[in-house]
Short mmCIF file of C-alpha atoms in Angstrom, two decimals:
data_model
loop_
_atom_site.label_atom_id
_atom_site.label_comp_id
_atom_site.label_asym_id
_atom_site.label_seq_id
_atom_site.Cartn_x
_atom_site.Cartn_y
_atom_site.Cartn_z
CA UNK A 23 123.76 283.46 216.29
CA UNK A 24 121.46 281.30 215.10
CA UNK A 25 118.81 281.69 212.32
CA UNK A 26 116.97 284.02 214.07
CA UNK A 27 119.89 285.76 214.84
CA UNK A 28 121.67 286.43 211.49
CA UNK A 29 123.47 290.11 211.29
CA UNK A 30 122.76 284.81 206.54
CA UNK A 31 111.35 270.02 188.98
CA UNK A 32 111.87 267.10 191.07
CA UNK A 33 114.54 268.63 193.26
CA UNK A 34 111.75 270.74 195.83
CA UNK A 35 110.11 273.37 194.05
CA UNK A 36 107.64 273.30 196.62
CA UNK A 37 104.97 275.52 197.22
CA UNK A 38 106.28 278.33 194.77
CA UNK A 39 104.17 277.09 191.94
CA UNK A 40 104.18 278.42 188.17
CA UNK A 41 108.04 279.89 188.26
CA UNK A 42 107.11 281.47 185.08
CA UNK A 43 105.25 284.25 186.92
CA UNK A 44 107.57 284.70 189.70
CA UNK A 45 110.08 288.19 189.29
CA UNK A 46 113.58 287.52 188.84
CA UNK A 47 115.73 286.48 191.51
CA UNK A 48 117.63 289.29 192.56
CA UNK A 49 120.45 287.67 193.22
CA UNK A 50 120.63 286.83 189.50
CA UNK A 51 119.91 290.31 188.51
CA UNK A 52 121.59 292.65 190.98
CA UNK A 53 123.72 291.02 193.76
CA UNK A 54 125.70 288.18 191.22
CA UNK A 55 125.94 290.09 188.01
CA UNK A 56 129.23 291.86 188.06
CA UNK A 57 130.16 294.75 185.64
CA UNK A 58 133.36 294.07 183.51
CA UNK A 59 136.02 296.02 183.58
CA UNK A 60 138.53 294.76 181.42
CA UNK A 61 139.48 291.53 181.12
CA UNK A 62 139.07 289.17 184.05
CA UNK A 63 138.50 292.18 185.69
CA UNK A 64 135.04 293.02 187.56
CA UNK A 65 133.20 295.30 189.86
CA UNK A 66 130.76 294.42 192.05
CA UNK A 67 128.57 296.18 194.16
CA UNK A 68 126.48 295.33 197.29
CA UNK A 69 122.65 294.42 198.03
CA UNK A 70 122.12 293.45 201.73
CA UNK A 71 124.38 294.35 204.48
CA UNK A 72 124.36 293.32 207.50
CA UNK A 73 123.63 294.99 211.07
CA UNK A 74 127.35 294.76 211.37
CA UNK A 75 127.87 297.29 208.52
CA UNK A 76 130.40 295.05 206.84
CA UNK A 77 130.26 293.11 203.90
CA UNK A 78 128.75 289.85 203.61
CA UNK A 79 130.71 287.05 203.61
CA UNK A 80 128.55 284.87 201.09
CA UNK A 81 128.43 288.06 198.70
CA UNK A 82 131.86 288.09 198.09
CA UNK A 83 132.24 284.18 197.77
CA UNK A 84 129.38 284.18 195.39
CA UNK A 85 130.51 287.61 193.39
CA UNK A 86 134.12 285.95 193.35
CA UNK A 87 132.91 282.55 191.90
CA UNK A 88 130.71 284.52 189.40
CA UNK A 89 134.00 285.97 188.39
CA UNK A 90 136.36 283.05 187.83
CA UNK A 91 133.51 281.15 186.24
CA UNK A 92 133.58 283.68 183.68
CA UNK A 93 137.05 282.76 182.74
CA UNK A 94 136.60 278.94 181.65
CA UNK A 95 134.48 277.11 178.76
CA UNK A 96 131.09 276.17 179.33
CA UNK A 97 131.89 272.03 179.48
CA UNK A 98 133.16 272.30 182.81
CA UNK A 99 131.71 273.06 186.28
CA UNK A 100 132.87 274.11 189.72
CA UNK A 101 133.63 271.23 191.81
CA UNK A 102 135.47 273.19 194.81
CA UNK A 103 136.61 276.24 196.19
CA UNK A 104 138.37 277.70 198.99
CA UNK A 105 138.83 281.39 200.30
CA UNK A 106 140.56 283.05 203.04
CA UNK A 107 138.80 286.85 204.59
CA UNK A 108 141.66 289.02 204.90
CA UNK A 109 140.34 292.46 205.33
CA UNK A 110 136.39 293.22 206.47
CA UNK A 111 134.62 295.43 203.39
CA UNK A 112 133.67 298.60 203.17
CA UNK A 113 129.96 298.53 202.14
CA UNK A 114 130.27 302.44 200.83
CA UNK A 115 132.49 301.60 197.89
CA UNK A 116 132.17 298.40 195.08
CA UNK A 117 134.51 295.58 195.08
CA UNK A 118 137.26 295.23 192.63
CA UNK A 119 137.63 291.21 191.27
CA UNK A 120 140.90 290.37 189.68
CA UNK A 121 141.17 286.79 187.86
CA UNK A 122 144.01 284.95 187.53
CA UNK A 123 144.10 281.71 185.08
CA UNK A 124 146.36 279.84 187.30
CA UNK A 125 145.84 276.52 185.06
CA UNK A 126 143.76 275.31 182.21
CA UNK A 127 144.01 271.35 182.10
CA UNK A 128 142.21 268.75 180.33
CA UNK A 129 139.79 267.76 182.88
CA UNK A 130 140.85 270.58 185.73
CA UNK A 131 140.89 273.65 185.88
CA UNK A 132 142.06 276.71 188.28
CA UNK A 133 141.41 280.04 188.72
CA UNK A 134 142.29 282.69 191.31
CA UNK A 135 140.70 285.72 192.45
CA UNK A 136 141.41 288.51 194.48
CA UNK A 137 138.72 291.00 196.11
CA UNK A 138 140.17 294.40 196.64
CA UNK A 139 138.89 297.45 197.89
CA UNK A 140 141.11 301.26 198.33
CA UNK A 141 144.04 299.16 196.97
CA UNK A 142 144.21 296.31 199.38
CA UNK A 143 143.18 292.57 198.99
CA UNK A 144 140.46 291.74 201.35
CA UNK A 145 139.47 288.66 200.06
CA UNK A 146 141.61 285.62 198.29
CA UNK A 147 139.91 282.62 196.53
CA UNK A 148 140.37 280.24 194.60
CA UNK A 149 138.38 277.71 193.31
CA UNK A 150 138.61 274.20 190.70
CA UNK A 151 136.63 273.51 187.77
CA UNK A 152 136.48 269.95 186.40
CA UNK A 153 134.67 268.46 182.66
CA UNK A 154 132.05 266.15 184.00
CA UNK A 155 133.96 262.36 184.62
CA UNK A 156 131.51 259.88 185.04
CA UNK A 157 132.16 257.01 187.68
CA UNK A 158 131.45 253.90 189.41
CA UNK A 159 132.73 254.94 192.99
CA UNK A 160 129.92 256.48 194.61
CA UNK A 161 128.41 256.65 198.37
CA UNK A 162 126.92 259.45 200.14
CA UNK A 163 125.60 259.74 203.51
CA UNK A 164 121.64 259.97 204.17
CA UNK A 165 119.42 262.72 204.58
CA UNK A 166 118.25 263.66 208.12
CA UNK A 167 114.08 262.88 208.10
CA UNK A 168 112.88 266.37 208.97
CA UNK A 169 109.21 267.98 208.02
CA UNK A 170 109.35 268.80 204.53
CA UNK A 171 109.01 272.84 204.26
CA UNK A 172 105.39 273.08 202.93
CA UNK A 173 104.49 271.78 206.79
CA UNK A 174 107.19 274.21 208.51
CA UNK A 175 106.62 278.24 209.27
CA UNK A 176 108.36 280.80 207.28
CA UNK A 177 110.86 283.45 208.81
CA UNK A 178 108.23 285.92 208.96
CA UNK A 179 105.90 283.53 210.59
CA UNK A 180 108.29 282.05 213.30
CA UNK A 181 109.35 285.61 214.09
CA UNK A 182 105.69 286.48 214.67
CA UNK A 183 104.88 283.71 216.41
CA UNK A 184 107.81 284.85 219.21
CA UNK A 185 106.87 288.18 219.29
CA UNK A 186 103.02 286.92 220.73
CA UNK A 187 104.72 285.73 223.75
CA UNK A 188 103.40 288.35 226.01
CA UNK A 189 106.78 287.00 228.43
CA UNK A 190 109.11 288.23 225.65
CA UNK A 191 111.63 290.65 226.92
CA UNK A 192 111.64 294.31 225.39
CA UNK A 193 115.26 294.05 224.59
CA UNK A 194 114.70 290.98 222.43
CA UNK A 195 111.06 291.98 220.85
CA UNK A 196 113.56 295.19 219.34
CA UNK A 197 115.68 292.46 217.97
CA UNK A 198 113.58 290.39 216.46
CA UNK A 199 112.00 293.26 215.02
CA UNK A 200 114.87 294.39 213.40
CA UNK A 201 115.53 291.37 211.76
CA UNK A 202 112.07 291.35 210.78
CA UNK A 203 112.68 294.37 208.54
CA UNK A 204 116.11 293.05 207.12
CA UNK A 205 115.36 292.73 203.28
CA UNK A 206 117.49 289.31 202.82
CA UNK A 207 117.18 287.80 199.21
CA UNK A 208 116.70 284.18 200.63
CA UNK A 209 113.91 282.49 202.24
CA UNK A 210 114.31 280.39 205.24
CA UNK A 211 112.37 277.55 207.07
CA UNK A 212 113.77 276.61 210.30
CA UNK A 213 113.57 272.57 211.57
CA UNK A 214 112.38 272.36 215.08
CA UNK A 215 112.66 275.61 216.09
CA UNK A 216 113.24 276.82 219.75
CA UNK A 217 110.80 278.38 222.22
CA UNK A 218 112.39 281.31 223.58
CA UNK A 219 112.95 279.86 226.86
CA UNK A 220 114.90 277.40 225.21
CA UNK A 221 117.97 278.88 224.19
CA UNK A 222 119.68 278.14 227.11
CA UNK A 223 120.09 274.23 225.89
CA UNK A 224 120.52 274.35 221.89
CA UNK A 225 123.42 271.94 220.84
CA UNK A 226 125.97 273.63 217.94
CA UNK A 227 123.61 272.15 215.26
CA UNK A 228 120.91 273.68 213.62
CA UNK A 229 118.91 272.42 210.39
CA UNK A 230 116.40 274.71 208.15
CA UNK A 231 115.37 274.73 204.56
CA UNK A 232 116.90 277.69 202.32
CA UNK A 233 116.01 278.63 198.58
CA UNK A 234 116.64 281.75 196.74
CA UNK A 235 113.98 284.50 196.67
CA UNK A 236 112.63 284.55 192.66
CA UNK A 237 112.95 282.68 189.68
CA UNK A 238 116.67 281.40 188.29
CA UNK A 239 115.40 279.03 186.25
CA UNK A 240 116.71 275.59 184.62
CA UNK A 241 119.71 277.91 183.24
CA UNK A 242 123.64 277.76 184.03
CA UNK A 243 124.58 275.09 186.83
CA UNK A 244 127.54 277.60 187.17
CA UNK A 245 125.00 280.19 188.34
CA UNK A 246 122.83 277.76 190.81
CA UNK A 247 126.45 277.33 192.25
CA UNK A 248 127.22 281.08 192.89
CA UNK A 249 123.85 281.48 194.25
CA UNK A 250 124.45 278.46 196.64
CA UNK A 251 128.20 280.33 197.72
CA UNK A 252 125.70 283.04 198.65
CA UNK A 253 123.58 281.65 200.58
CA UNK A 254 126.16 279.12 201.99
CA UNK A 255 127.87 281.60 204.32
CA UNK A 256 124.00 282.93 205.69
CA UNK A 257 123.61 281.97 209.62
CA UNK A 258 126.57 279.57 209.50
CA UNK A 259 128.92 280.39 211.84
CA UNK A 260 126.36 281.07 214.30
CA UNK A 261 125.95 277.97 214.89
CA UNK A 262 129.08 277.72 217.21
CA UNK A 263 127.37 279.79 219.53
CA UNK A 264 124.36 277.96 219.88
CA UNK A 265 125.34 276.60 223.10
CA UNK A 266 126.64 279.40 224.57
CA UNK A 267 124.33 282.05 223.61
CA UNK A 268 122.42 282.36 227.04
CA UNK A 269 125.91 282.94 229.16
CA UNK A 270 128.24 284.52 226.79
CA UNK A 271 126.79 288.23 224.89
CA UNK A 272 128.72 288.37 221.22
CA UNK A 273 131.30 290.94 220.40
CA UNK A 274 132.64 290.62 217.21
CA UNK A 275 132.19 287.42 214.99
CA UNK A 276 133.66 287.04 211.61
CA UNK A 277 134.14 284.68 208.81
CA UNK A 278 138.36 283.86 207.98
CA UNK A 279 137.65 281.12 205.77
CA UNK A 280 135.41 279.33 203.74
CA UNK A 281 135.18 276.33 201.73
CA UNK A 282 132.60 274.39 199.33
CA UNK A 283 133.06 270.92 197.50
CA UNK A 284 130.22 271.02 194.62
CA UNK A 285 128.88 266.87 194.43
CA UNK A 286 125.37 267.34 192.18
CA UNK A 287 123.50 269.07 189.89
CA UNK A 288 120.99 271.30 191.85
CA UNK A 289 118.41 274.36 191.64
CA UNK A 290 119.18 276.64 194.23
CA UNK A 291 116.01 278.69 193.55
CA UNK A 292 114.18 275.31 195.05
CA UNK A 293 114.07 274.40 198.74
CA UNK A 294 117.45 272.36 199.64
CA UNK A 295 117.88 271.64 203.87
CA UNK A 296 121.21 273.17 205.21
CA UNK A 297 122.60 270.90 207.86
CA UNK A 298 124.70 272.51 210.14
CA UNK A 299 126.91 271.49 213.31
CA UNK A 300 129.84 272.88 215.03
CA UNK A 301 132.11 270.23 216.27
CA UNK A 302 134.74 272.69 218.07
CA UNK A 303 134.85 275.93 219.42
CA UNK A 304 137.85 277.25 221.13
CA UNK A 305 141.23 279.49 220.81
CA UNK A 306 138.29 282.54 220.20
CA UNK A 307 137.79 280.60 216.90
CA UNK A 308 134.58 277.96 215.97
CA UNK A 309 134.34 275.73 213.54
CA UNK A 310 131.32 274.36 211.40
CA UNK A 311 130.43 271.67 208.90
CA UNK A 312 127.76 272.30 206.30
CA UNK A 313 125.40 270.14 203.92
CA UNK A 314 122.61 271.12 201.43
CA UNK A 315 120.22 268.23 200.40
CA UNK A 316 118.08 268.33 197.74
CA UNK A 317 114.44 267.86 198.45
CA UNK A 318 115.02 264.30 196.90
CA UNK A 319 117.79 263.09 199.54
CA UNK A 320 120.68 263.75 196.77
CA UNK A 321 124.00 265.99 198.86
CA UNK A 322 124.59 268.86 196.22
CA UNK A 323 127.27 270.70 198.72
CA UNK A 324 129.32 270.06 201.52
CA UNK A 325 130.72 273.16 203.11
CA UNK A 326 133.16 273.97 205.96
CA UNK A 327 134.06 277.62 207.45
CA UNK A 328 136.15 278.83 210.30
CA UNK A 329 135.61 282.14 211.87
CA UNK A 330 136.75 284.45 215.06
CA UNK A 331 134.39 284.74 218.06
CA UNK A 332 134.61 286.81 220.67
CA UNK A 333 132.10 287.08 223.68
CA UNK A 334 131.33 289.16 226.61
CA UNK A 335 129.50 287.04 230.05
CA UNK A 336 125.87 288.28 230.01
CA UNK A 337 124.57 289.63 233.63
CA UNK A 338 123.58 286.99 236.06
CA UNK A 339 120.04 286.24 235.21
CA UNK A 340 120.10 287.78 232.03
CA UNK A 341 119.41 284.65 230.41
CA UNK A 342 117.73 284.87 226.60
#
């Protein structure tokens, strides 16, 4: 699943222009902003589910950062987490966050969370916080060249664009349809994207520009994190199946972990590139590497995930 096949200031504001008349991100105001129960106890409830009628994965990593973050001082930041999917979620009921304070240091700090639903953990996590240490060691790799998004179509557009091939199969004009009409509170920008005839010789790597739909604002770095957890876990593991979409038909994908290292200050309502690649697939699992650049070269997040994948052979000639 690629992209196209999801069930996911001076730092690339773009082409949104005056931010002061743009609504609220709703990821801000609906999806991330969990109702307290007690304390470092939340509930959360869902926005966008998937075709797959479980929960998304980057709603429950973002909802579960949004909780421990609530549990240490303001002076420090996230700088990793990890997280393990136990259960899949039940979209018809909220989501129970419990926070443990496994350690408060002087420069680190842990917390723990657990996502449970009808009495059962279905989500673990846990994630570091660290007071901001200056230093002389530093080095990052280089941002790929690619189009900048004000020269690249939107979802919408690219989606548009396939469905005017008049050599477009029914089966996949009802697809893209359907994702068409998905309601997903991200906007996306695909590098280089295939024709449809194409799709027979992708590589596992895939590159497209991602911001948050609405205004966050300047505000908490904590929150431009969450948001980024969200939108991390969007389209990801597709791309182990980029190679071996036109011979293999999925049957059940899923997310068992996830993991984010936090390098940079960044706005995640702003356009950042998400580099993708799968270097293995095997065993019924895949495995992908992440990174989202800011607009001016800087690598804000690196990100790794492992998830299940199981396939059915397509018919002969049924080729996408």
């Amino acid at each position: 699943m690629s992209v196209l096949q999801a069930p996911e200031d001076e730092q690339g504001g773009g082409d949104r222009g005056d931010p002061s008349r743009d609504l609220r991100s709703i990821l801000v105001t609906s999806v991330l902003n969990l109702e307290p129960l007690d304390e470092d106890l939340f509930r959360g409830r869902h926005y966008w589910v998937p075709t797959t009628q479980r929960l998304f994965g980057g709603q429950i990593v973002g909802q579960a950062l949004v909780a421990a973050a609530k549990s240490v001082s303001e002076d420090v930041h996230v700088h990793s987490l990890h997280c393990y999917f136990v259960r899949a979620g039940d979209p018809k009921v909220p989501v129970l966050y419990q926070v443990e304070r496994t350690r408060t240091g002087r420069s680190f700090s842990v917390r723990s969370v657990r996502a449970v639903q009808h009495g059962k953990p279905i989500f673990i996590f846990q994630a570091s916080f660290q007071k901001v240490q200056p230093s002389p060691v530093q080095h990052q790799f280089s941002m790929p060249t690619v189009p900048p998004p004000e020269k690249l179509l939107d979802h919408q557009s690219l989606i548009d664009q396939y469905l005017r091939d008049p050599n477009l199969q029914e089966k996949y004009r009802v697809g893209l349809n359907r994702i068409a009409a998905q309601e997903v509170p991200i906007e996306i920008k695909l590098v280089n994207p295939p024709m449809m005839g194409q799709f027979w010789k992708m590589e596992p790597k895939q590159m497209f520009w991602v911001r948050a739909r609405g205004y966050i604002g300047e505000g908490d770095i904590k929150m431009h994190c969450c948001v980024a957890a969200y939108i991390s876990d969007y389209a990801f593991l597709g791309t182990a199946l980029l190679p071996h979409q036109w011979k293999y038909k999925v049957h059940f994908v899923a997310s068992l972990d996830h993991s984010m290292w936090f390098h940079a200050p960044f706005r995640a309502d702003h356009w950042m590139l998400y580099e993708c690649e799968s270097p293995w697939a095997g065993g019924s699992r895949g495995l992908v590497h992440g990174r989202l650049w800011r607009q001016d070269g800087v690598l804000a997040v690196s990100c790794a995930q492992e998830g299940v994948i199981r396939v059915k052979p397509r018919l002969s000639g049924s080729k996408l």
